[in-house]
Steps between C-alpha positions, in 0.01 A plus 500: 500500500240298311333166569481266203241224519538187289207273417466148359795411272673830581507404868655164416762662276590773750503258792287736707149646508615851596817696535589856591747670270695817535481632144548814297257373232237755399333298225355152491752399234793602719360303794429195281856508368632521856304199628598300191867576563455412866332164439613408145331232295230368521350814663606712203295288259196526728531877546498553121148352474365637829284796585563710809273638767596852603259619766160405357608516134620207293746583223765358269636844407875509577479881509239501779621708791569333833621823656361513854347151474554270797406167336495334158368149437619274218200319349594223257230362270268281704339181366123524474497881479 
């Protein structure tokens, strides 16, 4: 089970700020693909330009491990930095 947090435009596209998913994903790319399939467009277009917060580390690496991670946040580009 993993909690996915959505911020800004990602929250609007997903229709929720947070959701808990039962997933077998072990990489960020697998999880991203799963949430895109779950929510479709326009979330998929936002996810492709987003970075992700895994623990205290921000990454865009689809090969980053999420094994044992309890939460991942989707961080779309924010206006003003």
